[in-house]
Each structure stands twice: as structure tokens, then as C-alpha cells.
One Martini backbone bead per residue (centre of mass of N, CA, C, O) as a GRO file, in nm:
protein
  359
    1MET     BB    1   1.125   5.125  -1.493
    2THR     BB    2   1.434   5.028  -1.597
    3ALA     BB    3   1.658   4.849  -1.711
    4THR     BB    4   1.933   4.808  -1.485
    5ARG     BB    5   1.803   4.979  -1.214
    6VAL     BB    6   1.771   4.766  -1.004
    7ARG     BB    7   1.782   4.799  -0.647
    8ALA     BB    8   1.863   4.553  -0.402
    9ALA     BB    9   1.761   4.434  -0.073
   10VAL     BB   10   1.862   4.195   0.193
   11ILE     BB   11   1.718   4.124   0.499
   12GLY     BB   12   1.813   3.815   0.593
   13ALA     BB   13   2.043   3.644   0.401
   14SER     BB   14   2.120   3.365   0.575
   15GLY     BB   15   1.878   3.218   0.510
   16PHE     BB   16   1.679   3.038   0.317
   17THR     BB   17   1.513   3.276   0.206
   18GLY     BB   18   1.748   3.469   0.154
   19GLY     BB   19   1.897   3.281  -0.047
   20GLU     BB   20   1.659   3.274  -0.250
   21MET     BB   21   1.653   3.571  -0.312
   22LEU     BB   22   1.937   3.585  -0.432
   23ARG     BB   23   1.905   3.379  -0.658
   24LEU     BB   24   1.671   3.527  -0.807
   25LEU     BB   25   1.804   3.807  -0.842
   26LEU     BB   26   2.052   3.708  -1.011
   27ASN     BB   27   1.826   3.608  -1.247
   28HIS     BB   28   1.734   3.895  -1.297
   29PRO     BB   29   1.707   4.112  -1.571
   30ASP     BB   30   1.654   4.399  -1.379
   31VAL     BB   31   1.898   4.340  -1.187
   32ALA     BB   32   2.202   4.519  -1.079
   33GLY     BB   33   2.173   4.528  -0.753
   34ILE     BB   34   2.302   4.368  -0.440
   35ALA     BB   35   2.214   4.353  -0.097
   36ALA     BB   36   2.352   4.159   0.181
   37ALA     BB   37   2.200   4.110   0.496
   38ALA     BB   38   2.360   4.028   0.818
   39ARG     BB   39   2.453   3.959   1.135
   40SER     BB   40   2.680   3.760   1.000
   41ALA     BB   41   2.894   3.955   0.826
   42ASP     BB   42   3.183   3.804   0.866
   43GLU     BB   43   3.077   3.587   0.691
   44PRO     BB   44   3.094   3.426   0.414
   45LEU     BB   45   2.852   3.391   0.186
   46GLU     BB   46   2.966   3.125   0.040
   47SER     BB   47   2.943   2.958   0.308
   48VAL     BB   48   2.634   2.982   0.351
   49HIS     BB   49   2.603   2.986   0.010
   50PRO     BB   50   2.738   2.768  -0.205
   51HIS     BB   51   2.543   2.817  -0.462
   52LEU     BB   52   2.688   3.129  -0.480
   53LEU     BB   53   2.939   3.073  -0.618
   54GLY     BB   54   3.066   3.362  -0.786
   55SER     BB   55   2.869   3.617  -0.735
   56GLY     BB   56   3.016   3.847  -0.532
   57LEU     BB   57   2.879   3.838  -0.273
   58GLN     BB   58   2.837   4.034   0.032
   59PHE     BB   59   2.817   4.104   0.348
   60THR     BB   60   2.617   4.306   0.540
   61THR     BB   61   2.431   4.518   0.733
   62PRO     BB   62   2.126   4.616   0.837
   63ASP     BB   63   2.210   4.909   0.916
   64GLU     BB   64   2.339   4.984   0.645
   65VAL     BB   65   2.087   4.951   0.472
   66THR     BB   66   1.909   5.149   0.629
   67ALA     BB   67   2.097   5.399   0.588
   68ARG     BB   68   2.076   5.329   0.249
   69ALA     BB   69   1.776   5.312   0.145
   70GLY     BB   70   1.781   5.532  -0.092
   71ASP     BB   71   1.955   5.330  -0.291
   72PHE     BB   72   1.683   5.169  -0.309
   73ASP     BB   73   1.398   5.024  -0.459
   74VAL     BB   74   1.424   4.756  -0.271
   75VAL     BB   75   1.323   4.585   0.035
   76PHE     BB   76   1.391   4.280   0.192
   77LEU     BB   77   1.226   4.102   0.467
   78CYS     BB   78   1.399   3.811   0.623
   79THR     BB   79   1.264   3.816   0.921
   80PRO     BB   80   1.176   3.804   1.217
   81SER     BB   81   0.931   3.859   1.405
   82GLY     BB   82   0.958   4.230   1.465
   83GLU     BB   83   1.176   4.361   1.276
   84ALA     BB   84   1.004   4.517   1.066
   85MET     BB   85   0.878   4.718   1.266
   86ARG     BB   86   1.163   4.861   1.327
   87ARG     BB   87   1.221   4.946   0.998
   88ALA     BB   88   0.992   5.057   0.815
   89ASP     BB   89   0.984   5.364   0.857
   90GLU     BB   90   1.274   5.426   0.760
   91LEU     BB   91   1.251   5.307   0.479
   92LEU     BB   92   1.007   5.473   0.378
   93ALA     BB   93   1.133   5.759   0.430
   94ALA     BB   94   1.361   5.700   0.198
   95GLY     BB   95   1.175   5.577  -0.062
   96THR     BB   96   1.138   5.287  -0.039
   97ARG     BB   97   1.053   4.967  -0.097
   98VAL     BB   98   0.855   4.704   0.075
   99VAL     BB   99   0.915   4.352   0.150
  100ASP     BB  100   0.750   4.142   0.380
  101LEU     BB  101   0.818   3.801   0.499
  102SER     BB  102   0.678   3.840   0.741
  103ALA     BB  103   0.400   3.898   0.982
  104ASP     BB  104   0.379   4.213   1.057
  105PHE     BB  105   0.166   4.299   0.784
  106ARG     BB  106  -0.091   4.086   0.754
  107PHE     BB  107  -0.263   4.244   0.974
  108PRO     BB  108  -0.486   4.497   1.001
  109ASP     BB  109  -0.522   4.389   1.293
  110PRO     BB  110  -0.332   4.416   1.574
  111GLY     BB  111  -0.492   4.219   1.755
  112ARG     BB  112  -0.459   3.967   1.574
  113TYR     BB  113  -0.156   3.959   1.587
  114ALA     BB  114  -0.135   3.921   1.895
  115ARG     BB  115  -0.286   3.646   1.901
  116ALA     BB  116  -0.085   3.494   1.703
  117TYR     BB  117   0.217   3.618   1.838
  118GLY     BB  118   0.227   3.751   2.139
  119ARG     BB  119   0.242   4.061   2.032
  120GLU     BB  120   0.279   4.383   1.989
  121HIS     BB  121   0.206   4.634   1.778
  122THR     BB  122   0.459   4.902   1.664
  123ALA     BB  123   0.348   4.978   1.337
  124THR     BB  124   0.058   5.121   1.261
  125GLU     BB  125   0.119   5.319   1.032
  126ALA     BB  126   0.230   5.111   0.830
  127LEU     BB  127  -0.005   4.911   0.845
  128ALA     BB  128  -0.222   5.099   0.704
  129GLU     BB  129  -0.054   5.058   0.406
  130ALA     BB  130  -0.061   4.769   0.378
  131VAL     BB  131  -0.027   4.503   0.138
  132TYR     BB  132  -0.143   4.213   0.032
  133GLY     BB  133   0.074   3.948  -0.139
  134VAL     BB  134  -0.144   3.829  -0.356
  135SER     BB  135  -0.127   3.876  -0.679
  136GLU     BB  136  -0.392   3.723  -0.784
  137PHE     BB  137  -0.578   3.928  -0.582
  138HIS     BB  138  -0.377   4.224  -0.557
  139ARG     BB  139  -0.251   4.371  -0.805
  140ASP     BB  140  -0.334   4.676  -0.800
  141GLU     BB  141  -0.241   4.741  -0.509
  142ILE     BB  142   0.057   4.657  -0.537
  143ALA     BB  143   0.139   4.862  -0.765
  144LYS     BB  144   0.089   5.113  -0.537
  145ALA     BB  145   0.285   5.017  -0.326
  146ARG     BB  146   0.526   5.041  -0.051
  147LEU     BB  147   0.387   4.800   0.125
  148VAL     BB  148   0.440   4.447   0.149
  149ALA     BB  149   0.271   4.147   0.256
  150ASN     BB  150   0.380   3.852   0.272
  151PRO     BB  151   0.276   3.547   0.273
  152GLY     BB  152   0.236   3.255   0.387
  153CYS     BB  153   0.302   2.941   0.278
  154TYR     BB  154   0.038   2.804   0.353
  155VAL     BB  155  -0.151   3.036   0.270
  156ILE     BB  156  -0.108   3.070  -0.035
  157THR     BB  157  -0.177   2.779  -0.104
  158ALA     BB  158  -0.463   2.771   0.020
  159LEU     BB  159  -0.591   3.013  -0.121
  160LEU     BB  160  -0.559   2.915  -0.411
  161GLY     BB  161  -0.729   2.652  -0.349
  162VAL     BB  162  -1.016   2.787  -0.202
  163VAL     BB  163  -1.133   3.069  -0.283
  164PRO     BB  164  -1.321   3.002  -0.529
  165LEU     BB  165  -1.542   2.865  -0.342
  166TYR     BB  166  -1.616   3.134  -0.192
  167GLU     BB  167  -1.671   3.329  -0.425
  168LYS     BB  168  -1.908   3.119  -0.556
  169GLY     BB  169  -2.074   2.972  -0.312
  170VAL     BB  170  -1.988   2.669  -0.246
  171ALA     BB  171  -1.897   2.725   0.022
  172ASP     BB  172  -1.940   2.681   0.376
  173PRO     BB  173  -1.885   2.924   0.625
  174ALA     BB  174  -2.027   2.765   0.878
  175LEU     BB  175  -1.800   2.562   0.824
  176PRO     BB  176  -1.525   2.401   0.859
  177LEU     BB  177  -1.189   2.422   0.754
  178ASN     BB  178  -0.990   2.154   0.641
  179LEU     BB  179  -0.633   2.127   0.701
  180VAL     BB  180  -0.343   1.977   0.548
  181GLY     BB  181   0.009   2.038   0.621
  182ILE     BB  182   0.313   1.994   0.433
  183ASN     BB  183   0.653   2.054   0.520
  184GLY     BB  184   0.952   2.126   0.478
  185THR     BB  185   1.247   2.151   0.664
  186SER     BB  186   1.300   2.451   0.582
  187GLY     BB  187   1.056   2.554   0.766
  188ALA     BB  188   1.250   2.536   1.037
  189GLY     BB  189   1.507   2.639   0.950
  190ASN     BB  190   1.878   2.695   1.020
  191LYS     BB  191   1.861   2.594   1.299
  192PRO     BB  192   1.972   2.362   1.498
  193ARG     BB  193   1.785   2.044   1.514
  194ALA     BB  194   1.738   1.726   1.595
  195GLU     BB  195   1.455   1.661   1.464
  196VAL     BB  196   1.567   1.774   1.157
  197MET     BB  197   1.761   1.573   1.123
  198HIS     BB  198   1.810   1.328   0.906
  199PRO     BB  199   1.796   1.073   1.103
  200ASN     BB  200   1.506   1.179   1.216
  201ALA     BB  201   1.339   1.272   0.946
  202PHE     BB  202   1.364   1.022   0.813
  203ALA     BB  203   1.083   0.850   0.759
  204ALA     BB  204   0.907   1.111   0.860
  205LEU     BB  205   0.676   1.282   1.070
  206LEU     BB  206   0.647   1.633   1.207
  207PRO     BB  207   0.451   1.745   1.421
  208TYR     BB  208   0.298   2.082   1.464
  209SER     BB  209   0.098   2.316   1.608
  210LEU     BB  210  -0.187   2.174   1.713
  211GLN     BB  211  -0.290   2.410   1.911
  212GLY     BB  212  -0.235   2.647   1.688
  213HIS     BB  213  -0.180   2.789   1.404
  214ARG     BB  214  -0.092   3.100   1.286
  215HIS     BB  215  -0.210   3.054   0.990
  216ALA     BB  216  -0.508   3.037   1.070
  217HIS     BB  217  -0.548   3.334   1.121
  218GLU     BB  218  -0.475   3.430   0.836
  219LEU     BB  219  -0.693   3.270   0.687
  220GLU     BB  220  -0.940   3.385   0.831
  221ASP     BB  221  -0.882   3.680   0.752
  222ARG     BB  222  -0.884   3.629   0.428
  223ILE     BB  223  -1.151   3.480   0.384
  224GLY     BB  224  -1.366   3.522   0.584
  225GLY     BB  225  -1.699   3.503   0.706
  226GLY     BB  226  -1.618   3.328   0.974
  227VAL     BB  227  -1.413   3.125   0.915
  228VAL     BB  228  -1.304   2.810   1.025
  229VAL     BB  229  -0.966   2.695   1.081
  230ASP     BB  230  -0.832   2.363   1.045
  231LEU     BB  231  -0.483   2.328   1.115
  232SER     BB  232  -0.254   2.074   1.011
  233THR     BB  233   0.095   2.012   1.087
  234ALA     BB  234   0.403   1.912   0.903
  235HIS     BB  235   0.701   1.755   0.855
  236GLY     BB  236   0.877   1.634   0.599
  237ASN     BB  237   1.118   1.421   0.415
  238PHE     BB  238   1.182   1.717   0.293
  239ALA     BB  239   1.302   2.030   0.206
  240ARG     BB  240   1.077   2.120  -0.015
  241GLY     BB  241   0.749   2.230   0.045
  242ILE     BB  242   0.385   2.235  -0.018
  243HIS     BB  243   0.113   2.034   0.118
  244ILE     BB  244  -0.232   2.059   0.044
  245GLN     BB  245  -0.530   1.939   0.219
  246ALA     BB  246  -0.870   1.999   0.144
  247THR     BB  247  -1.185   2.028   0.328
  248VAL     BB  248  -1.479   2.148   0.169
  249PRO     BB  249  -1.771   2.266   0.251
  250VAL     BB  250  -2.092   2.237   0.114
  251ARG     BB  251  -2.361   2.365   0.016
  252ALA     BB  252  -2.666   2.227   0.011
  253GLY     BB  253  -2.780   2.369  -0.263
  254VAL     BB  254  -2.511   2.246  -0.450
  255ARG     BB  255  -2.450   1.938  -0.428
  256ALA     BB  256  -2.613   1.797  -0.664
  257GLU     BB  257  -2.459   1.976  -0.907
  258LEU     BB  258  -2.189   1.866  -0.838
  259SER     BB  259  -1.850   1.830  -0.982
  260ARG     BB  260  -1.549   1.790  -1.109
  261GLU     BB  261  -1.605   1.935  -1.376
  262ALA     BB  262  -1.721   2.194  -1.248
  263LEU     BB  263  -1.465   2.266  -1.090
  264LEU     BB  264  -1.272   2.291  -1.328
  265ASP     BB  265  -1.424   2.523  -1.461
  266LEU     BB  266  -1.399   2.723  -1.230
  267TYR     BB  267  -1.080   2.726  -1.217
  268ARG     BB  268  -1.019   2.800  -1.506
  269ALA     BB  269  -1.162   3.074  -1.494
  270ARG     BB  270  -1.013   3.202  -1.248
  271TYR     BB  271  -0.703   3.126  -1.383
  272ASP     BB  272  -0.716   3.281  -1.627
  273GLY     BB  273  -0.391   3.413  -1.699
  274GLU     BB  274  -0.235   3.261  -1.472
  275PHE     BB  275   0.083   3.162  -1.481
  276PHE     BB  276   0.125   3.030  -1.167
  277VAL     BB  277  -0.154   2.874  -1.217
  278ARG     BB  278  -0.228   2.520  -1.211
  279VAL     BB  279  -0.466   2.295  -1.345
  280ASN     BB  280  -0.561   1.968  -1.301
  281THR     BB  281  -0.734   1.809  -1.594
  282ARG     BB  282  -0.728   1.522  -1.570
  283PRO     BB  283  -0.887   1.256  -1.630
  284ALA     BB  284  -1.052   1.014  -1.505
  285GLN     BB  285  -0.944   0.690  -1.388
  286GLY     BB  286  -1.125   0.434  -1.351
  287GLY     BB  287  -1.264   0.337  -1.071
  288LEU     BB  288  -1.380   0.405  -0.760
  289THR     BB  289  -1.113   0.231  -0.620
  290ASP     BB  290  -0.902   0.356  -0.774
  291LYS     BB  291  -0.562   0.471  -0.799
  292ASP     BB  292  -0.561   0.807  -0.917
  293TYR     BB  293  -0.284   0.998  -0.920
  294ARG     BB  294  -0.295   1.198  -1.179
  295ARG     BB  295  -0.521   1.413  -1.071
  296TYR     BB  296  -0.281   1.497  -0.880
  297PRO     BB  297  -0.054   1.684  -0.742
  298THR     BB  298   0.303   1.732  -0.696
  299LEU     BB  299   0.598   1.847  -0.574
  300ALA     BB  300   0.779   1.773  -0.822
  301GLY     BB  301   0.632   2.001  -1.010
  302VAL     BB  302   0.746   2.274  -0.819
  303THR     BB  303   1.028   2.254  -0.762
  304GLY     BB  304   1.191   2.569  -0.797
  305SER     BB  305   0.918   2.726  -0.827
  306ASN     BB  306   0.630   2.967  -0.883
  307PHE     BB  307   0.424   2.742  -0.864
  308CYS     BB  308   0.074   2.638  -0.859
  309HIS     BB  309  -0.080   2.331  -0.796
  310ILE     BB  310  -0.410   2.196  -0.883
  311GLY     BB  311  -0.649   1.973  -0.729
  312LEU     BB  312  -0.969   1.792  -0.785
  313ASP     BB  313  -1.264   1.694  -0.587
  314TYR     BB  314  -1.575   1.495  -0.519
  315ASP     BB  315  -1.770   1.425  -0.221
  316ALA     BB  316  -2.095   1.346  -0.232
  317GLU     BB  317  -2.158   1.198   0.036
  318ARG     BB  318  -2.020   1.461   0.212
  319GLY     BB  319  -2.010   1.742   0.083
  320ALA     BB  320  -1.696   1.757  -0.048
  321VAL     BB  321  -1.420   1.932  -0.129
  322LYS     BB  322  -1.111   1.838  -0.282
  323VAL     BB  323  -0.789   1.985  -0.220
  324VAL     BB  324  -0.485   2.018  -0.408
  325ALA     BB  325  -0.188   2.202  -0.303
  326VAL     BB  326   0.125   2.314  -0.456
  327THR     BB  327   0.453   2.422  -0.336
  328ASP     BB  328   0.728   2.620  -0.290
  329ASN     BB  329   0.821   2.756   0.009
  330LEU     BB  330   1.071   2.938  -0.115
  331VAL     BB  331   0.901   3.059  -0.344
  332LYS     BB  332   0.588   3.096  -0.353
  333GLY     BB  333   0.614   3.097  -0.021
  334ALA     BB  334   0.826   3.360  -0.077
  335ALA     BB  335   1.051   3.477  -0.286
  336GLY     BB  336   0.880   3.464  -0.546
  337SER     BB  337   0.638   3.638  -0.451
  338ALA     BB  338   0.816   3.884  -0.385
  339ILE     BB  339   0.906   3.932  -0.681
  340GLN     BB  340   0.629   3.957  -0.800
  341ASN     BB  341   0.570   4.213  -0.634
  342MET     BB  342   0.803   4.383  -0.732
  343ASN     BB  343   0.724   4.392  -1.027
  344LEU     BB  344   0.462   4.548  -0.975
  345MET     BB  345   0.582   4.797  -0.819
  346LEU     BB  346   0.794   4.858  -1.083
  347GLY     BB  347   0.660   4.784  -1.369
  348LEU     BB  348   0.706   4.494  -1.442
  349ASP     BB  349   0.723   4.194  -1.534
  350GLU     BB  350   0.570   3.965  -1.338
  351THR     BB  351   0.764   3.710  -1.451
  352ALA     BB  352   1.032   3.812  -1.388
  353GLY     BB  353   1.262   3.563  -1.291
  354LEU     BB  354   1.006   3.311  -1.287
  355ARG     BB  355   0.982   3.098  -1.549
  356THR     BB  356   1.076   2.860  -1.411
  357TYR     BB  357   1.069   2.539  -1.386
  358GLY     BB  358   1.078   2.261  -1.238
  359PHE     BB  359   1.313   1.995  -1.082
   0.00000   0.00000   0.00000
């Protein structure tokens, strides 16, 4: 794939994630053409996405993009769960590559998908070839794929945060993994709801899906080893971002030798050379009870970027590693990781269009 030849389409371009896809594609050095498809194709795109004023983009329809699928090098599906299943076969048959940002192709087992989302999987042939899209873990497979399943925003943040502990045998898979995830209100979507309107969401946390979040299924599936994930989620009073705090139980045999310094060494080695994963290695300051905020990352450091920042600590009394991982839910948690996957699929520089730091 040579520069200026990439032709991309976004189906579901009217939502927050779709708008972020368009923003990032417009700034990508190798993307020459963009089709933006939405069901509300009669509305001016610049009215839906005022930040794209002057881009020249106009909405077309999802059916038009699907009919012209052979004209595109890649199609991004930013659609509700169920829509990608209906379109994937036709898109793939036309010879285009597909990055699905919904959950339709994240579970290799269609039965697990049905348990998580309450509906039958109807595209099992496409599912059989789908590659899970955490670039840092599946780079070689993604580069050869026609269909990539982008991970959920909580999931990619949590996986980057905790997987090294399971890979190296530090975490005890027989004990539950406890995660608390705070998501920006953009994670609620762009359909008006009173609960997430500014007067109601400001200075508040809005817990949701405590009966069992669908991303817990995805995390259990991807971590493997029978790990049980206890995921508690809420919207915070900010627009964008994922803040994960994980309590990871440590195997009894390694508790005595573990320390924050050892954890930092482990994570530095695991993510050496990974441009988008940064480990906060600031040394601890103060005494045992001092509030040393600087050793943990904050959302302000990643907003608007494709980076994941990770902070670590060790509670020796309780035999638990504490992990803080933060991302922008619309970038690394969605559109940014999708473009990272596109870059791999098309043989481009993996970081192309994504090297911007947070704002």
C-alpha cells in the first residue's frame, strides 16, 4: 500500500466514535479519500460534527457504502451490536478489509457472545476468520487479517494493565480479578438521556450495569485460564476517558519477593518498544501514609491521544498488585486503536496518524 492511496469508509459516522474516526482519518498522512455513512444521511455532516467544519465531508448511506465496498481499502463499522454481522460477509466478498468497532466479532465462541449480548450470532463464517484487535498483543495476526474485531474500551485498557501479570505467573488465576472502571459520558452514546445531561451528571458518578457488565465476559474470554472478572462501572463527570483500577491477586509463592520496583521492571520489559503504552516509573515519595499522587497516571495525560498510561503498586499486606490504567475511550478505546489496526493491515507505519500527545 503506497501513500495517498488509502480509501476508507466509516459506517455509523454520526456517533461519537464515528466522528472520532473521521477526525483521525482526516489527519492521517496516507488516507486520500473518506466516505462517511450514517442512517441520518440527509443531515449535514458539519451540523452533526461541528469540529469537522470545512472538512468537505458529506454523509452517504450505509447501503451505498456496502454496495461500493470494492472501492475501499478498509471499512470501519461504528455501529450498534448486530449491524456488523449483517454487513460483514458482503463487505469481505467485495475484497475490502473490515475493522468492526462493535462487539459482533470479539468472541470466538458464538455461544459466549449470546450469553454476553442476549442474541444469537448470525455470521459464524466471518467470525471464524476474525482477529482480535489489541495491536500490542496480536500484531502479526492483525497484519494478515481481513476482519479485525476492535476491543471494548474498558477491555483494551484493562488488558494492557493486567495481562503482563498473568503472562509472567504473578497473578493468581484461581482468585477473582476486581476491576473498577470509570468512563466518560461519551461512553453513554449520543442519544439524549436525562441522567447524562450536564445538570445531572456534573459532580456525580453514575453507576451502571452492576448486575454484570458485558465487558466482563470479554475480559474473561481474553485473559483466559478460568479467571473470574468482577467489573464495576460508572460514568464520571467528564466527557472522555477510561480510568481502570485493578486489584490483582498474587500467587502465594511469589508474594514475599514482589515489590513495586520489581513490577516496574516487569512492565518496562513487557512494553519495551510499544510506542502507545507508557509506564509511570516515578519513584515513590513520602512516607507510608502520604498521598503520593504522582506515581499514578491520570486521564488528563491521555485525553485526545492513542496512549495508555499505566501505574503500579503492591499491597504486600493483602498480596495484591494495584494497577491504574488510563486511556481516552474514543481514541485508544475505539477509533485510535481501529486506525492502529488499519495501519497494520495495510502495511503502513503502525503509528501513522496517531502520534499526537494528549491535550
